[in-house]
Amino acid sequence: MALVLTEEQSMLKSSAREYLKENAPVAALRKLRDDKDEKGYDPTVWKAMAEMGWASLTIPESYGGLDFGYTGLGQILEETGRTLTASPLVSTVLLGTTLIKQGGTEAQKAALLPEIAEGNLLIALAAEETSAHKPTKIAATYTSLGKTHAVSGKKVFVLDGHVADKFIVSATRDGKTSLLIVNADAKGVSVERTIMMDSRNAANVTFDNAEAILLGEEGNGIAVLEATLDIARIGLAAEMLGTTCEAFDRTIAYLKERQQFGVPIGVFQGLQHRAAHMYCEIENCKSVVIAALQAIDKGSKKVPMLASLAKAKLGKTLQLVSNEAIQMFGGIGMTDDEEIGFFLKRARVAQQTFGDYNYHLDRYAKMNNY
Amino acid sequence: MEVATSAAPTALETFRMETRAWLEANCPESQRQSVKSYTDMYWGGKNPVFNSDDQKVWFERMLEKNWTVPHWPKEYGGGGLSKEENKVLKEEMGRLGCRPPLYNFGISMLGPALLKFANDGQKDHFLNLITAGKLWWCQGYSEPGAGSDLANLQTSAEDKGDHYLVNGQKVWTSFADKSDWIFCLVRTDPEAPKHSGISFLLIDMSSEGVSTRPIKLLSGNSPFCETFFDNVKVPKENLVGKENAGWTIAKYLLTHEREMIGGVGDTEQKTPLHKFALDHVGLENDILADTILRGDVAKWEMDDAIFKMTISRTMDEVKAGQSLGASSSFFKYYATELNKQKLELQMSLAGTAGNQWEGEASDEGRLPRYFCRTKANSIEGGTSEVQLNIISKRILGLPSK
């Protein structure tokens, strides 16, 4: 497959850019933060996103979706990365939909996916237990109560945890790992919202014998979780590409406009070469993101490898670009009034999410047997 | 990365099958091993030197197929292959490890410039000689006072009616001591601003007054020379393009040179870096025994894999009719820096064995000599810093003042 977008994908991308610029710019995130907004996202914007079909892109037509593919979703995510838009796209569409598609029973798909497509149902994956990403090291357990089950354990960094309607929880029983669905209002669920540096939603969630049902079959938790996480890593890499590009564009614009010593600071070679180097790294980021997104849609066996390549490369490059952005903006970049700081703060959270640079470097080496 | 082609897959598939079969039947076994250095390559020229019978056979078979320069037009002795066919041929040659049958700066640098700027007579004469491997070309660009500031060149060509009289000195002339002809930048108008007084001249190296002196390098090899011109008479018909309009040709040719140097890794060993690492350092608890180098190796392999995706993406974008996203400066800068990093890592992985300069055990210091050679990757054909300048100004639009 050629590493270029189709016409439909390009159109989706530009319409998303227009919508987000108007309705969910960086200023909207600032407002959510400053208002200490209870939800941490704008339900009106989320409703509009669902109406535009953004929540249905990866849902098969038979479940009320558009079946447009992950490459298409990646374009939306990239644009939300430019505007730093807080929305349930990552928790519910990238993770939730994929988990249900990969692991759910026919009945679960038929019940849940159309609700997600409509924007009526928010899902949160409760998988992490430590501050380092170790998705397969699971202390949470569940017991069988016949038809239903009961989950106990402590989960951290649950994206959109305090607004979700349902959790999908990883837990073990007798050496088997499964994923279980828990209603947010079930007895034994306690949620503590954590305010993160990027002003996006996360929570610590404790389950104390909370009533649960299995997502699909018992014992296939690791397989479904790993497959979903790889897709999520690629989707997040697409979002990070948008954040990287926007921070870079703003920095280049600033280099052309900011005057010191009677000239725009962009004339200085000390800055030019660093900017040019970032340009090169960003070109590479664009390549790995589109290759990885297309691999998901093709059902390629290379998805795990590409997921680690994409997440590692974007993590490293976004770190570089967000740091250089602050340095090149100088003093003004340190102020809360200037928006560039929001990109640095989002960068650090995104870098950690679904495994940081070192995690994926190590994983890549292991996949190549060294 | 597999990249699907949009053009007539069946015809192309047939071409692939036929090409594969032909290469398997015709490429001698010894010509399927990677070249260790430029001495393994066949350079052509008036006094051709084949270092084996196989090399000669391979060259002659490919010449007969018109595949010494497969993508040039047939009228100039090329194969007339489309972009897609040429890519297939490259892939199939890569699959078997076939060496290019002919290396020559006439192919990689001069040819594209002649195709674009030369008159019909020059094209007919020189391009046919290049595809037939009859002339060994060298490049007369740099001078002692004109490196990165190439346009500062001082070698003069004075108008003497029916000929130019050339005086001056070139440096870093690759294989000048073996070359038959040189393509040269000369100053034809000393009064004009520096970019506007330059012309592009082809000079026969056997002309009276031309002399060369090899330069010994860090690697111990001497592929480069100083070239001196002392009252050399050059016929006016050897001027390519208009007088004083040589800078445009020079820049065009540099783009091709950058692309060629950007492809440095191509002719080197195809063994993945981690295999090299495993051979030298080994495993401990299922991971590379040196855990710090393991991280460096993984980082390099990731960057390399992703850079190759950018090459594919750029080709796909051009095919899809989109403008060139990344420039040749980006490719030249990134590929050469990657290659230097790779050799740094290999030197670390090899330990003191990698420091052996002579002797059979080290294949006469193959690794450290190549390591030294790679330091030139980011100097020749425009330094990394010059490439970054070009990206800053032409792509990012950063101001000059």
CSV table of N, CA and C in Angstrom, one decimal, chain A residues 237-361:
chain,number,residue,atom,x,y,z
A,237,ALA,N,0.4,7.6,18.9
A,237,ALA,CA,1.5,8.2,18.1
A,237,ALA,C,1.0,9.2,17.0
A,238,ALA,N,-0.2,8.9,16.4
A,238,ALA,CA,-0.8,9.8,15.5
A,238,ALA,C,-1.2,11.1,16.2
A,239,GLU,N,-1.7,11.0,17.4
A,239,GLU,CA,-2.1,12.2,18.1
A,239,GLU,C,-0.8,13.0,18.4
A,240,MET,N,0.3,12.3,18.8
A,240,MET,CA,1.5,12.9,19.2
A,240,MET,C,2.2,13.6,17.9
A,241,LEU,N,1.9,13.0,16.8
A,241,LEU,CA,2.4,13.6,15.5
A,241,LEU,C,1.8,15.0,15.4
A,242,GLY,N,0.5,15.1,15.6
A,242,GLY,CA,-0.2,16.4,15.5
A,242,GLY,C,0.4,17.4,16.5
A,243,THR,N,0.6,16.9,17.7
A,243,THR,CA,1.2,17.8,18.8
A,243,THR,C,2.6,18.3,18.4
A,244,THR,N,3.4,17.3,17.9
A,244,THR,CA,4.7,17.7,17.5
A,244,THR,C,4.7,18.7,16.3
A,245,CYS,N,3.9,18.5,15.3
A,245,CYS,CA,3.9,19.4,14.2
A,245,CYS,C,3.4,20.8,14.6
A,246,GLU,N,2.4,20.8,15.4
A,246,GLU,CA,1.9,22.1,15.8
A,246,GLU,C,2.9,22.9,16.6
A,247,ALA,N,3.5,22.2,17.6
A,247,ALA,CA,4.5,22.9,18.4
A,247,ALA,C,5.7,23.4,17.5
A,248,PHE,N,6.0,22.6,16.5
A,248,PHE,CA,7.1,22.9,15.6
A,248,PHE,C,6.7,24.1,14.8
A,249,ASP,N,5.5,24.1,14.2
A,249,ASP,CA,5.0,25.2,13.3
A,249,ASP,C,5.0,26.5,14.1
A,250,ARG,N,4.5,26.4,15.4
A,250,ARG,CA,4.4,27.6,16.2
A,250,ARG,C,5.9,28.2,16.5
A,251,THR,N,6.8,27.2,16.7
A,251,THR,CA,8.2,27.6,17.0
A,251,THR,C,8.8,28.3,15.8
A,252,ILE,N,8.6,27.7,14.6
A,252,ILE,CA,9.2,28.3,13.4
A,252,ILE,C,8.5,29.7,13.1
A,253,ALA,N,7.2,29.8,13.4
A,253,ALA,CA,6.6,31.1,13.2
A,253,ALA,C,7.2,32.2,14.2
A,254,TYR,N,7.5,31.7,15.4
A,254,TYR,CA,8.0,32.6,16.4
A,254,TYR,C,9.5,33.0,16.0
A,255,LEU,N,10.2,32.1,15.4
A,255,LEU,CA,11.6,32.4,15.0
A,255,LEU,C,11.6,33.5,13.9
A,256,LYS,N,10.5,33.5,13.1
A,256,LYS,CA,10.5,34.5,12.0
A,256,LYS,C,10.0,35.9,12.5
A,257,GLU,N,9.3,35.9,13.7
A,257,GLU,CA,8.6,37.1,14.1
A,257,GLU,C,9.4,37.8,15.3
A,258,ARG,N,10.0,37.0,16.2
A,258,ARG,CA,10.6,37.6,17.3
A,258,ARG,C,11.9,38.3,16.9
A,259,GLN,N,12.0,39.6,17.3
A,259,GLN,CA,13.2,40.4,16.9
A,259,GLN,C,14.1,40.6,18.1
A,260,GLN,N,15.4,40.4,17.9
A,260,GLN,CA,16.4,40.7,18.9
A,260,GLN,C,17.6,41.2,18.1
A,261,PHE,N,18.4,42.1,18.7
A,261,PHE,CA,19.5,42.6,18.0
A,261,PHE,C,19.1,43.2,16.7
A,262,GLY,N,17.9,43.6,16.5
A,262,GLY,CA,17.4,44.3,15.3
A,262,GLY,C,17.1,43.3,14.2
A,263,VAL,N,17.1,42.0,14.4
A,263,VAL,CA,16.8,41.0,13.4
A,263,VAL,C,15.9,40.0,13.9
A,264,PRO,N,15.1,39.3,13.1
A,264,PRO,CA,14.3,38.1,13.6
A,264,PRO,C,15.3,37.0,14.1
A,265,ILE,N,15.0,36.4,15.2
A,265,ILE,CA,16.0,35.5,15.8
A,265,ILE,C,16.2,34.3,14.9
A,266,GLY,N,15.3,34.0,13.9
A,266,GLY,CA,15.5,32.9,12.9
A,266,GLY,C,16.7,33.1,12.0
A,267,VAL,N,17.4,34.2,12.0
A,267,VAL,CA,18.6,34.4,11.2
A,267,VAL,C,19.8,33.6,11.8
A,268,PHE,N,19.6,33.4,13.1
A,268,PHE,CA,20.8,32.8,13.8
A,268,PHE,C,21.0,31.3,13.5
A,269,GLN,N,22.2,31.0,13.1
A,269,GLN,CA,22.5,29.6,12.7
A,269,GLN,C,22.4,28.6,13.9
A,270,GLY,N,22.6,29.2,15.1
A,270,GLY,CA,22.5,28.3,16.3
A,270,GLY,C,21.1,27.8,16.5
A,271,LEU,N,20.1,28.6,16.0
A,271,LEU,CA,18.7,28.1,16.0
A,271,LEU,C,18.3,27.4,14.7
A,272,GLN,N,18.8,27.9,13.6
A,272,GLN,CA,18.5,27.3,12.3
A,272,GLN,C,18.8,25.8,12.2
A,273,HIS,N,20.0,25.4,12.7
A,273,HIS,CA,20.4,24.0,12.5
A,273,HIS,C,19.6,23.1,13.4
A,274,ARG,N,19.2,23.6,14.6
A,274,ARG,CA,18.4,22.8,15.5
A,274,ARG,C,17.0,22.7,14.9
A,275,ALA,N,16.5,23.7,14.3
A,275,ALA,CA,15.2,23.7,13.6
A,275,ALA,C,15.2,22.7,12.4
A,276,ALA,N,16.3,22.8,11.6
A,276,ALA,CA,16.4,21.9,10.5
A,276,ALA,C,16.5,20.4,10.9
A,277,HIS,N,17.2,20.2,12.0
A,277,HIS,CA,17.3,18.8,12.5
A,277,HIS,C,15.9,18.3,12.9
A,278,MET,N,15.1,19.2,13.6
A,278,MET,CA,13.8,18.8,14.0
A,278,MET,C,12.9,18.5,12.8
A,279,TYR,N,13.1,19.3,11.8
A,279,TYR,CA,12.3,19.0,10.5
A,279,TYR,C,12.6,17.6,10.0
A,280,CYS,N,13.8,17.2,10.1
A,280,CYS,CA,14.2,15.8,9.6
A,280,CYS,C,13.5,14.8,10.4
A,281,GLU,N,13.6,14.9,11.7
A,281,GLU,CA,13.0,13.9,12.6
A,281,GLU,C,11.5,13.9,12.4
A,282,ILE,N,10.9,15.0,12.2
A,282,ILE,CA,9.4,15.0,12.0
A,282,ILE,C,9.0,14.3,10.7
A,283,GLU,N,9.8,14.5,9.6
A,283,GLU,CA,9.6,13.8,8.4
A,283,GLU,C,9.5,12.3,8.7
A,284,ASN,N,10.5,11.8,9.5
A,284,ASN,CA,10.5,10.4,9.8
A,284,ASN,C,9.3,10.0,10.6
A,285,CYS,N,8.9,10.9,11.5
A,285,CYS,CA,7.7,10.6,12.3
A,285,CYS,C,6.5,10.4,11.5
A,286,LYS,N,6.3,11.2,10.4
A,286,LYS,CA,5.2,11.1,9.5
A,286,LYS,C,5.2,9.8,8.9
A,287,SER,N,6.3,9.3,8.5
A,287,SER,CA,6.4,8.0,7.8
A,287,SER,C,6.0,6.8,8.6
A,288,VAL,N,6.6,6.8,9.9
A,288,VAL,CA,6.3,5.7,10.7
A,288,VAL,C,4.8,5.6,11.1
A,289,VAL,N,4.2,6.8,11.3
A,289,VAL,CA,2.8,6.9,11.7
A,289,VAL,C,1.9,6.4,10.6
A,290,ILE,N,2.1,6.8,9.4
A,290,ILE,CA,1.2,6.3,8.3
A,290,ILE,C,1.4,4.9,8.0
A,291,ALA,N,2.7,4.4,8.1
A,291,ALA,CA,3.0,3.0,7.9
A,291,ALA,C,2.3,2.1,8.9
A,292,ALA,N,2.3,2.6,10.2
A,292,ALA,CA,1.8,1.8,11.3
A,292,ALA,C,0.2,1.8,11.2
A,293,LEU,N,-0.4,3.0,10.9
A,293,LEU,CA,-1.8,3.0,10.8
A,293,LEU,C,-2.3,2.1,9.6
A,294,GLN,N,-1.6,2.1,8.5
A,294,GLN,CA,-2.0,1.3,7.4
A,294,GLN,C,-1.9,-0.2,7.7
A,295,ALA,N,-0.9,-0.5,8.5
A,295,ALA,CA,-0.6,-1.9,8.9
A,295,ALA,C,-1.8,-2.4,9.7
A,296,ILE,N,-2.4,-1.5,10.6
A,296,ILE,CA,-3.6,-2.0,11.4
A,296,ILE,C,-4.7,-2.3,10.4
A,297,ASP,N,-4.9,-1.5,9.5
A,297,ASP,CA,-6.1,-1.7,8.5
A,297,ASP,C,-5.8,-2.9,7.7
A,298,LYS,N,-4.6,-3.2,7.4
A,298,LYS,CA,-4.3,-4.4,6.5
A,298,LYS,C,-4.3,-5.7,7.4
A,299,GLY,N,-4.3,-5.5,8.7
A,299,GLY,CA,-4.2,-6.7,9.6
A,299,GLY,C,-2.8,-7.3,9.5
A,300,SER,N,-1.8,-6.5,9.3
A,300,SER,CA,-0.5,-7.0,9.1
A,300,SER,C,0.1,-7.6,10.4
A,301,LYS,N,1.0,-8.6,10.2
A,301,LYS,CA,1.7,-9.2,11.4
A,301,LYS,C,2.7,-8.3,12.0
A,302,LYS,N,3.0,-7.2,11.3
A,302,LYS,CA,4.0,-6.3,11.7
A,302,LYS,C,3.5,-5.2,12.7
A,303,VAL,N,2.2,-5.3,13.0
A,303,VAL,CA,1.6,-4.3,13.9
A,303,VAL,C,2.4,-4.1,15.2
A,304,PRO,N,2.7,-5.2,15.9
A,304,PRO,CA,3.4,-5.0,17.2
A,304,PRO,C,4.8,-4.2,17.0
A,305,MET,N,5.5,-4.7,16.0
A,305,MET,CA,6.8,-4.0,15.7
A,305,MET,C,6.6,-2.5,15.4
A,306,LEU,N,5.6,-2.3,14.5
A,306,LEU,CA,5.4,-0.9,14.1
A,306,LEU,C,4.9,0.0,15.3
A,307,ALA,N,4.1,-0.7,16.2
A,307,ALA,CA,3.6,0.1,17.3
A,307,ALA,C,4.7,0.5,18.2
A,308,SER,N,5.7,-0.3,18.4
A,308,SER,CA,6.8,0.1,19.2
A,308,SER,C,7.7,1.1,18.5
A,309,LEU,N,7.9,0.9,17.2
A,309,LEU,CA,8.7,1.9,16.4
A,309,LEU,C,8.0,3.3,16.5
A,310,ALA,N,6.7,3.3,16.3
A,310,ALA,CA,6.0,4.6,16.2
A,310,ALA,C,5.9,5.2,17.6
A,311,LYS,N,5.6,4.5,18.6
A,311,LYS,CA,5.5,5.1,20.0
A,311,LYS,C,6.9,5.6,20.5
A,312,ALA,N,7.9,4.8,20.2
A,312,ALA,CA,9.2,5.2,20.6
A,312,ALA,C,9.7,6.5,19.9
A,313,LYS,N,9.5,6.4,18.6
A,313,LYS,CA,10.0,7.6,17.7
A,313,LYS,C,9.3,8.8,18.0
A,314,LEU,N,7.9,8.7,18.2
A,314,LEU,CA,7.2,9.9,18.5
A,314,LEU,C,7.4,10.4,19.9
A,315,GLY,N,7.7,9.5,20.8
A,315,GLY,CA,8.0,9.9,22.2
A,315,GLY,C,9.3,10.7,22.2
A,316,LYS,N,10.3,10.2,21.5
A,316,LYS,CA,11.6,10.9,21.5
A,316,LYS,C,11.5,12.2,20.8
A,317,THR,N,10.8,12.2,19.6
A,317,THR,CA,10.7,13.5,18.8
A,317,THR,C,9.9,14.5,19.5
A,318,LEU,N,8.8,14.1,20.1
A,318,LEU,CA,7.9,15.1,20.8
A,318,LEU,C,8.6,15.7,22.0
A,319,GLN,N,9.4,14.9,22.6
A,319,GLN,CA,10.2,15.4,23.7
A,319,GLN,C,11.2,16.4,23.2
A,320,LEU,N,11.9,16.1,22.1
A,320,LEU,CA,12.9,17.1,21.6
A,320,LEU,C,12.2,18.4,21.2
A,321,VAL,N,11.1,18.2,20.4
A,321,VAL,CA,10.4,19.4,19.8
A,321,VAL,C,9.8,20.3,20.9
A,322,SER,N,9.2,19.6,21.9
A,322,SER,CA,8.6,20.4,23.0
A,322,SER,C,9.6,21.2,23.8
A,323,ASN,N,10.8,20.5,24.0
A,323,ASN,CA,11.9,21.2,24.8
A,323,ASN,C,12.4,22.3,24.0
A,324,GLU,N,12.7,22.1,22.7
A,324,GLU,CA,13.3,23.2,21.9
A,324,GLU,C,12.3,24.3,21.7
A,325,ALA,N,11.0,24.0,21.7
A,325,ALA,CA,10.0,25.0,21.6
A,325,ALA,C,10.1,26.0,22.7
A,326,ILE,N,10.2,25.4,24.0
A,326,ILE,CA,10.3,26.3,25.1
A,326,ILE,C,11.5,27.1,25.1
A,327,GLN,N,12.7,26.5,24.8
A,327,GLN,CA,13.9,27.2,24.7
A,327,GLN,C,13.9,28.3,23.7
A,328,MET,N,13.3,28.0,22.5
A,328,MET,CA,13.4,29.0,21.5
A,328,MET,C,12.3,30.2,21.7
A,329,PHE,N,11.3,29.9,22.4
A,329,PHE,CA,10.3,30.9,22.8
A,329,PHE,C,11.0,31.8,23.9
A,330,GLY,N,11.9,31.2,24.6
A,330,GLY,CA,12.6,32.0,25.6
A,330,GLY,C,11.7,32.3,26.8
A,331,GLY,N,11.9,33.4,27.5
A,331,GLY,CA,11.1,33.8,28.7
A,331,GLY,C,9.6,33.6,28.5
A,332,ILE,N,9.1,34.1,27.4
A,332,ILE,CA,7.7,34.1,27.2
A,332,ILE,C,7.1,32.7,27.2
A,333,GLY,N,8.0,31.7,26.7
A,333,GLY,CA,7.6,30.3,26.7
A,333,GLY,C,7.4,29.7,28.1
A,334,MET,N,8.0,30.4,29.1
A,334,MET,CA,7.8,29.9,30.5
A,334,MET,C,6.5,30.4,31.1
A,335,THR,N,5.8,31.3,30.5
A,335,THR,CA,4.6,31.9,31.1
A,335,THR,C,3.4,31.0,30.7
A,336,ASP,N,2.4,31.1,31.6
A,336,ASP,CA,1.2,30.3,31.4
A,336,ASP,C,0.3,31.0,30.4
A,337,ASP,N,0.5,32.3,30.2
A,337,ASP,CA,-0.3,33.0,29.1
A,337,ASP,C,0.0,32.5,27.7
A,338,GLU,N,1.3,32.1,27.5
A,338,GLU,CA,1.7,31.6,26.2
A,338,GLU,C,1.3,30.1,26.1
A,339,GLU,N,0.6,29.8,24.9
A,339,GLU,CA,0.1,28.4,24.8
A,339,GLU,C,1.2,27.3,24.7
A,340,ILE,N,2.4,27.7,24.3
A,340,ILE,CA,3.4,26.7,23.9
A,340,ILE,C,3.6,25.7,25.1
A,341,GLY,N,3.5,26.2,26.3
A,341,GLY,CA,3.7,25.4,27.5
A,341,GLY,C,2.8,24.2,27.6
A,342,PHE,N,1.6,24.4,27.1
A,342,PHE,CA,0.6,23.3,27.1
A,342,PHE,C,1.1,22.1,26.3
A,343,PHE,N,1.9,22.4,25.3
A,343,PHE,CA,2.4,21.3,24.4
A,343,PHE,C,3.4,20.5,25.2
A,344,LEU,N,4.3,21.2,25.9
A,344,LEU,CA,5.3,20.5,26.8
A,344,LEU,C,4.6,19.6,27.8
A,345,LYS,N,3.5,20.1,28.4
A,345,LYS,CA,2.9,19.4,29.5
A,345,LYS,C,2.1,18.2,28.9
A,346,ARG,N,1.5,18.4,27.8
A,346,ARG,CA,0.8,17.2,27.1
A,346,ARG,C,1.9,16.2,26.7
A,347,ALA,N,3.0,16.7,26.2
A,347,ALA,CA,4.0,15.8,25.7
A,347,ALA,C,4.5,14.8,26.7
A,348,ARG,N,4.7,15.3,27.9
A,348,ARG,CA,5.2,14.4,29.0
A,348,ARG,C,4.2,13.3,29.3
A,349,VAL,N,3.0,13.6,29.4
A,349,VAL,CA,2.0,12.6,29.7
A,349,VAL,C,1.9,11.6,28.5
A,350,ALA,N,1.8,12.1,27.3
A,350,ALA,CA,1.7,11.2,26.2
A,350,ALA,C,2.9,10.3,26.1
A,351,GLN,N,4.1,10.8,26.4
A,351,GLN,CA,5.3,10.0,26.3
A,351,GLN,C,5.2,8.8,27.2
A,352,GLN,N,4.6,9.0,28.4
A,352,GLN,CA,4.4,7.9,29.4
A,352,GLN,C,3.3,6.9,29.0
A,353,THR,N,2.3,7.4,28.4
A,353,THR,CA,1.1,6.6,28.1
A,353,THR,C,1.4,5.5,27.2
A,354,PHE,N,0.9,4.3,27.6
A,354,PHE,CA,1.1,3.0,26.8
A,354,PHE,C,2.5,2.7,26.6
A,355,GLY,N,3.4,3.1,27.5
A,355,GLY,CA,4.8,2.7,27.4
A,355,GLY,C,5.7,3.8,26.9
A,356,ASP,N,6.8,4.1,27.6
A,356,ASP,CA,7.6,5.2,27.2
A,356,ASP,C,8.7,4.7,26.2
A,357,TYR,N,9.6,5.6,25.8
A,357,TYR,CA,10.6,5.3,24.9
A,357,TYR,C,11.4,4.1,25.3
A,358,ASN,N,11.9,4.0,26.5
A,358,ASN,CA,12.7,2.9,26.9
A,358,ASN,C,12.0,1.6,26.8
A,359,TYR,N,10.7,1.6,27.2
A,359,TYR,CA,9.9,0.4,27.2
A,359,TYR,C,9.8,-0.1,25.8
A,360,HIS,N,9.6,0.8,24.8
A,360,HIS,CA,9.5,0.3,23.4
A,360,HIS,C,10.8,0.0,22.8
A,361,LEU,N,11.9,0.6,23.2
A,361,LEU,CA,13.2,0.3,22.7
A,361,LEU,C,13.6,-1.1,23.2
